[in-house]
């Protein structure tokens, strides 16, 4: 049998610099440098992100090779995130990947970040068993909220998308309104654990089909906070856990209601989640419960493969490698990208 290729993968689409080394579908290392610089701004500042990627990429790359116990000569291909993402951030990873490819005379593989979030399920240690095709994937991140029908590792159909804010943005913007830090998702998750999800009620959007909308929720949270803070300036402080639990419940209800609709309409009962928001503890529990109720087979990836990481870029590249889908040095990064068909 042919030996599995060693793929070095680079992820730099947003504010995490990550380099991973995979042998086939096995992760040998997956190093991630988070950028603390954005915390005080309550969101990612693109120019600061690009500069931090430049500072981080070489040490992260060196550590990934060392942890994997591999040398440059062992690498069979170099994969990188082509998009979607912040253009300046993508350029750092793209340029680094191209430099390596030229220097090492190795092939390049360009990867779509959203496809990689989904394909993270196929990393050897992501799940007890990977989903079978076709399956539905709810991909929820800081920039995207999508329901995707995954027909193969190279064929994706977008069934539903957000019309405005992404689910992760709804978490992050709520956290900002509450005076919590960035990223807001994990902080809301933490406070929600001590709160009552029925304490406050927020309206659900009335959207036809399988699309999402979260901007109305953001506005109704803002108005509620302004109204209550006028009556009691300590309102947020005194009700923080309950507000977090109620907002989190509303976001999860919106996501799961549409996912149930998608499963019913497509007749597909293999259901997965992916992306940063899939790290949310309540979403993971509620998806499991919903799956039991509707007799779905549910796939929830290991925590470290939910938020941005290069191992997911490596697994997506592995499927491209097996199908000889290499890119040339002229390939450019894109802020927006659609799925492979
Ligand atoms: O996939 P990801 O790491 O980056 C993008 O591709 O955008 O997703 C980041 C998003 C952020 O909005 C962050 O607040 C959210 O994922 N997130 C969470 C949790 N952990 C990360 N949202 C809710 N609960 C969490 N535990
Ligand atoms: Zn992502």
Short mmCIF file of C-alpha atoms and ligand atoms in Angstrom, two decimals, residues 13 113-114 117 141 275-276 307-308 312, ligand 2:
data_model
loop_
_atom_site.label_atom_id
_atom_site.label_comp_id
_atom_site.label_asym_id
_atom_site.label_seq_id
_atom_site.Cartn_x
_atom_site.Cartn_y
_atom_site.Cartn_z
CA UNK A 13 -8.06 33.46 7.53
CA UNK A 113 -12.05 27.45 4.92
CA UNK A 114 -15.78 26.60 5.16
CA UNK A 117 -14.65 23.29 8.96
CA UNK A 141 -18.71 30.49 12.92
CA UNK A 275 -17.30 25.92 13.17
CA UNK A 276 -16.43 27.96 16.25
CA UNK A 307 -12.70 26.75 16.28
CA UNK A 308 -10.20 27.79 13.61
CA UNK A 312 -9.01 20.97 9.29
ZN1 LIG B 2 -13.60 29.37 10.87
#
